[in-house]
Amino acid sequence: MARMKFICDAERCIECNGCVTACKAEHDVPWGVNRRRVVTLNDGLPGEKSISVACMHCSDAPCMAVCPVDCFYRTDDGVVLHDKDICIGCGYCSYACPFGAPQFPSNGTFGLRGKMDKCTFCAGGPEANGSDAENAKYGRNRLAEGKLPACAEMCSTKALLGGDGDVVADIFRNRVLTRGKGSEIWGWGTAYGKPTEGKKS
């Protein structure tokens, strides 16, 4: 059985926020909630890296462990989802998650909370696949349609990979093995020739 996972290649991410925009547009995400965000490390310094972060659909998810009403569940594909009809909005999951994935919409002046919202890996929720109720609460169920998450499909540099964990890991492993150093990261030598080529000895 496939285990769905995300991997973001920090060498390819250009901080365009296309993944964030795709997610918000695809699922009508509530105001004040970002199911996915781009984090930049060492911003403005040499070695700056950006990475797209969302729920990582952990094998041993801390949000599932701390939820007092057990609104979290795992699908057969390994996607960690939640049931908004059971959620009481206590916020324990938000504190437990190391990625800050569970978030609450900011509806009121003083940040009144409602039901928790998080990345669903475009797998919908507990309602029937493709139903209006599922779409209204969780967004479109792209996995049931045989598609990948919108964020991964819209990534212009293919830095964000989503899908079967084994396939995604193989793609990333091949990238790392064939990746060069310095200007070779983006294939400069392939496109324009290696620095030693074309020189007469």
CSV table of C-alpha atoms in Angstrom, one decimal:
chain,number,residue,atom,x,y,z
A,1,MET,CA,0.0,0.0,0.0
A,2,ALA,CA,1.3,3.5,-0.9
A,3,ARG,CA,2.3,5.9,1.9
A,4,MET,CA,1.8,9.4,0.7
A,5,LYS,CA,4.6,11.9,1.5
A,6,PHE,CA,5.9,15.3,0.6
A,7,ILE,CA,9.5,16.2,0.0
A,8,CYS,CA,10.7,19.7,-0.8
A,9,ASP,CA,14.1,20.1,-2.5
A,10,ALA,CA,15.7,23.2,-1.0
A,11,GLU,CA,18.1,23.4,-3.9
A,12,ARG,CA,15.3,24.0,-6.3
A,13,CYS,CA,12.8,26.0,-4.3
A,14,ILE,CA,12.8,29.7,-5.4
A,15,GLU,CA,10.3,31.0,-2.9
A,16,CYS,CA,7.7,31.9,-5.5
A,17,ASN,CA,4.8,30.8,-3.2
A,18,GLY,CA,3.1,29.1,-6.2
A,19,CYS,CA,2.3,26.1,-3.9
A,20,VAL,CA,0.7,28.3,-1.3
A,21,THR,CA,-1.4,30.0,-3.9
A,22,ALA,CA,-2.4,26.8,-5.6
A,23,CYS,CA,-3.6,25.3,-2.3
A,24,LYS,CA,-5.6,28.4,-1.3
A,25,ALA,CA,-7.2,28.6,-4.7
A,26,GLU,CA,-8.0,24.9,-5.0
A,27,HIS,CA,-9.6,24.5,-1.6
A,28,ASP,CA,-11.0,27.9,-0.7
A,29,VAL,CA,-8.9,27.9,2.4
A,30,PRO,CA,-10.3,30.2,5.2
A,31,TRP,CA,-8.9,33.7,5.7
A,32,GLY,CA,-6.0,33.6,8.2
A,33,VAL,CA,-5.1,29.9,7.5
A,34,ASN,CA,-2.2,28.8,5.2
A,35,ARG,CA,-2.3,25.0,4.8
A,36,ARG,CA,1.1,25.4,3.2
A,37,ARG,CA,3.8,28.1,3.6
A,38,VAL,CA,7.3,28.8,2.3
A,39,VAL,CA,10.0,29.2,5.0
A,40,THR,CA,13.3,30.8,4.1
A,41,LEU,CA,16.4,30.0,6.2
A,42,ASN,CA,19.3,32.5,6.4
A,43,ASP,CA,17.2,35.1,4.5
A,44,GLY,CA,19.5,37.5,2.6
A,45,LEU,CA,22.7,35.7,3.6
A,46,PRO,CA,25.0,33.5,1.5
A,47,GLY,CA,23.5,29.9,1.6
A,48,GLU,CA,19.9,31.1,1.8
A,49,LYS,CA,17.5,28.2,1.3
A,50,SER,CA,13.7,28.1,1.0
A,51,ILE,CA,11.5,25.2,1.7
A,52,SER,CA,7.8,24.6,1.4
A,53,VAL,CA,6.2,23.3,4.6
A,54,ALA,CA,2.8,21.8,5.4
A,55,CYS,CA,1.5,18.8,7.3
A,56,MET,CA,4.0,16.0,6.7
A,57,HIS,CA,1.4,13.3,7.4
A,58,CYS,CA,3.6,11.7,10.0
A,59,SER,CA,3.7,7.9,10.5
A,60,ASP,CA,3.5,8.6,14.3
A,61,ALA,CA,1.6,11.9,14.2
A,62,PRO,CA,1.8,13.9,17.5
A,63,CYS,CA,-1.5,15.6,16.6
A,64,MET,CA,-3.3,12.3,16.7
A,65,ALA,CA,-1.7,11.4,20.1
A,66,VAL,CA,-2.8,14.6,21.9
A,67,CYS,CA,-6.3,15.1,20.4
A,68,PRO,CA,-8.7,14.6,23.4
A,69,VAL,CA,-11.7,13.8,21.1
A,70,ASP,CA,-9.8,11.6,18.5
A,71,CYS,CA,-10.8,13.7,15.5
A,72,PHE,CA,-7.7,12.7,13.7
A,73,TYR,CA,-7.5,9.5,11.6
A,74,ARG,CA,-5.1,8.0,9.0
A,75,THR,CA,-6.3,6.8,5.6
A,76,ASP,CA,-5.1,3.6,3.9
A,77,ASP,CA,-2.7,5.8,2.0
A,78,GLY,CA,-1.1,7.1,5.2
A,79,VAL,CA,-2.7,10.6,4.9
A,80,VAL,CA,-3.4,12.1,8.3
A,81,LEU,CA,-6.9,13.7,8.2
A,82,HIS,CA,-9.3,15.2,10.7
A,83,ASP,CA,-13.0,15.3,11.2
A,84,LYS,CA,-14.3,18.9,11.6
A,85,ASP,CA,-17.6,17.6,13.0
A,86,ILE,CA,-15.7,16.1,16.0
A,87,CYS,CA,-13.1,18.8,16.5
A,88,ILE,CA,-13.7,21.0,19.5
A,89,GLY,CA,-11.1,23.6,18.7
A,90,CYS,CA,-9.0,23.1,21.8
A,91,GLY,CA,-5.7,23.8,20.0
A,92,TYR,CA,-3.7,20.8,21.5
A,93,CYS,CA,-2.8,19.6,18.0
A,94,SER,CA,-1.4,23.0,17.0
A,95,TYR,CA,0.9,22.9,20.0
A,96,ALA,CA,2.0,19.3,19.4
A,97,CYS,CA,2.8,19.6,15.7
A,98,PRO,CA,6.5,20.5,15.0
A,99,PHE,CA,5.5,21.8,11.6
A,100,GLY,CA,2.7,24.2,12.7
A,101,ALA,CA,0.3,22.4,10.4
A,102,PRO,CA,-3.0,22.6,12.3
A,103,GLN,CA,-4.2,26.2,12.3
A,104,PHE,CA,-7.4,28.0,13.2
A,105,PRO,CA,-9.1,30.7,11.1
A,106,SER,CA,-8.9,34.2,12.5
A,107,ASN,CA,-12.6,35.1,12.4
A,108,GLY,CA,-12.9,37.8,15.1
A,109,THR,CA,-11.1,40.8,16.3
A,110,PHE,CA,-9.4,38.9,19.1
A,111,GLY,CA,-8.6,35.8,17.0
A,112,LEU,CA,-11.6,33.7,17.9
A,113,ARG,CA,-11.0,30.1,16.9
A,114,GLY,CA,-13.3,27.8,15.1
A,115,LYS,CA,-12.6,24.3,13.8
A,116,MET,CA,-9.0,23.4,13.2
A,117,ASP,CA,-7.9,23.3,9.5
A,118,LYS,CA,-4.8,21.6,8.0
A,119,CYS,CA,-3.3,20.2,4.9
A,120,THR,CA,-5.4,17.2,3.6
A,121,PHE,CA,-2.9,16.1,0.9
A,122,CYS,CA,-5.8,16.9,-1.4
A,123,ALA,CA,-7.6,13.8,0.0
A,124,GLY,CA,-10.8,15.5,1.3
A,125,GLY,CA,-12.3,14.3,4.5
A,126,PRO,CA,-14.6,11.7,6.0
A,127,GLU,CA,-17.6,12.6,3.8
A,128,ALA,CA,-18.3,10.7,0.6
A,129,ASN,CA,-15.7,11.3,-2.1
A,130,GLY,CA,-16.6,14.3,-4.3
A,131,SER,CA,-19.6,15.3,-2.3
A,132,ASP,CA,-20.6,18.9,-1.7
A,133,ALA,CA,-20.2,18.5,2.0
A,134,GLU,CA,-16.6,17.2,1.6
A,135,ASN,CA,-15.7,20.0,-0.8
A,136,ALA,CA,-17.2,22.7,1.5
A,137,LYS,CA,-15.3,21.5,4.6
A,138,TYR,CA,-12.1,20.1,3.3
A,139,GLY,CA,-11.7,21.1,-0.3
A,140,ARG,CA,-11.5,19.0,-3.5
A,141,ASN,CA,-10.5,15.4,-3.2
A,142,ARG,CA,-7.9,15.2,-5.9
A,143,LEU,CA,-6.5,11.8,-4.8
A,144,ALA,CA,-9.9,10.2,-5.4
A,145,GLU,CA,-9.7,11.7,-9.0
A,146,GLY,CA,-6.3,10.1,-9.5
A,147,LYS,CA,-4.4,13.4,-9.3
A,148,LEU,CA,-1.5,14.6,-7.1
A,149,PRO,CA,-1.9,17.5,-4.6
A,150,ALA,CA,-2.4,20.8,-6.2
A,151,CYS,CA,0.7,22.3,-4.5
A,152,ALA,CA,3.0,19.7,-6.0
A,153,GLU,CA,1.5,19.9,-9.4
A,154,MET,CA,1.8,23.6,-9.6
A,155,CYS,CA,5.4,23.8,-8.4
A,156,SER,CA,7.2,25.5,-11.3
A,157,THR,CA,10.7,24.1,-10.4
A,158,LYS,CA,9.4,20.7,-9.2
A,159,ALA,CA,11.0,21.4,-5.9
A,160,LEU,CA,7.9,20.1,-4.1
A,161,LEU,CA,7.3,16.5,-4.7
A,162,GLY,CA,4.2,14.7,-3.4
A,163,GLY,CA,2.9,11.2,-3.9
A,164,ASP,CA,3.8,7.7,-3.0
A,165,GLY,CA,6.7,8.0,-0.5
A,166,ASP,CA,8.9,5.3,-2.2
A,167,VAL,CA,8.5,7.0,-5.6
A,168,VAL,CA,9.1,10.4,-4.3
A,169,ALA,CA,12.2,9.2,-2.4
A,170,ASP,CA,13.6,7.6,-5.5
A,171,ILE,CA,13.2,10.8,-7.5
A,172,PHE,CA,14.9,12.9,-4.8
A,173,ARG,CA,17.7,10.3,-4.4
A,174,ASN,CA,18.4,10.4,-8.2
A,175,ARG,CA,18.5,14.2,-8.1
A,176,VAL,CA,21.0,14.3,-5.2
A,177,LEU,CA,23.2,11.7,-6.9
A,178,THR,CA,23.3,13.5,-10.2
A,179,ARG,CA,23.4,17.0,-8.7
A,180,GLY,CA,26.7,18.8,-9.2
A,181,LYS,CA,28.4,21.4,-7.1
A,182,GLY,CA,28.3,25.2,-7.5
A,183,SER,CA,27.1,26.2,-11.0
A,184,GLU,CA,26.4,22.5,-11.8
A,185,ILE,CA,23.4,22.4,-9.5
A,186,TRP,CA,21.3,23.8,-12.3
A,187,GLY,CA,23.1,22.0,-15.1
A,188,TRP,CA,25.2,25.0,-16.3
A,189,GLY,CA,27.9,22.7,-17.6
A,190,THR,CA,25.4,20.6,-19.5
A,191,ALA,CA,23.9,23.7,-21.1
A,192,TYR,CA,27.1,25.7,-21.8
A,193,GLY,CA,29.9,23.2,-21.5
A,194,LYS,CA,32.2,22.4,-18.6
A,195,PRO,CA,34.9,25.0,-17.8
A,196,THR,CA,37.6,22.6,-19.1
A,197,GLU,CA,35.9,22.0,-22.4
A,198,GLY,CA,36.8,24.2,-25.4
A,199,LYS,CA,40.2,25.2,-23.9
A,200,LYS,CA,43.2,24.3,-25.9
A,201,SER,CA,46.0,22.6,-24.0
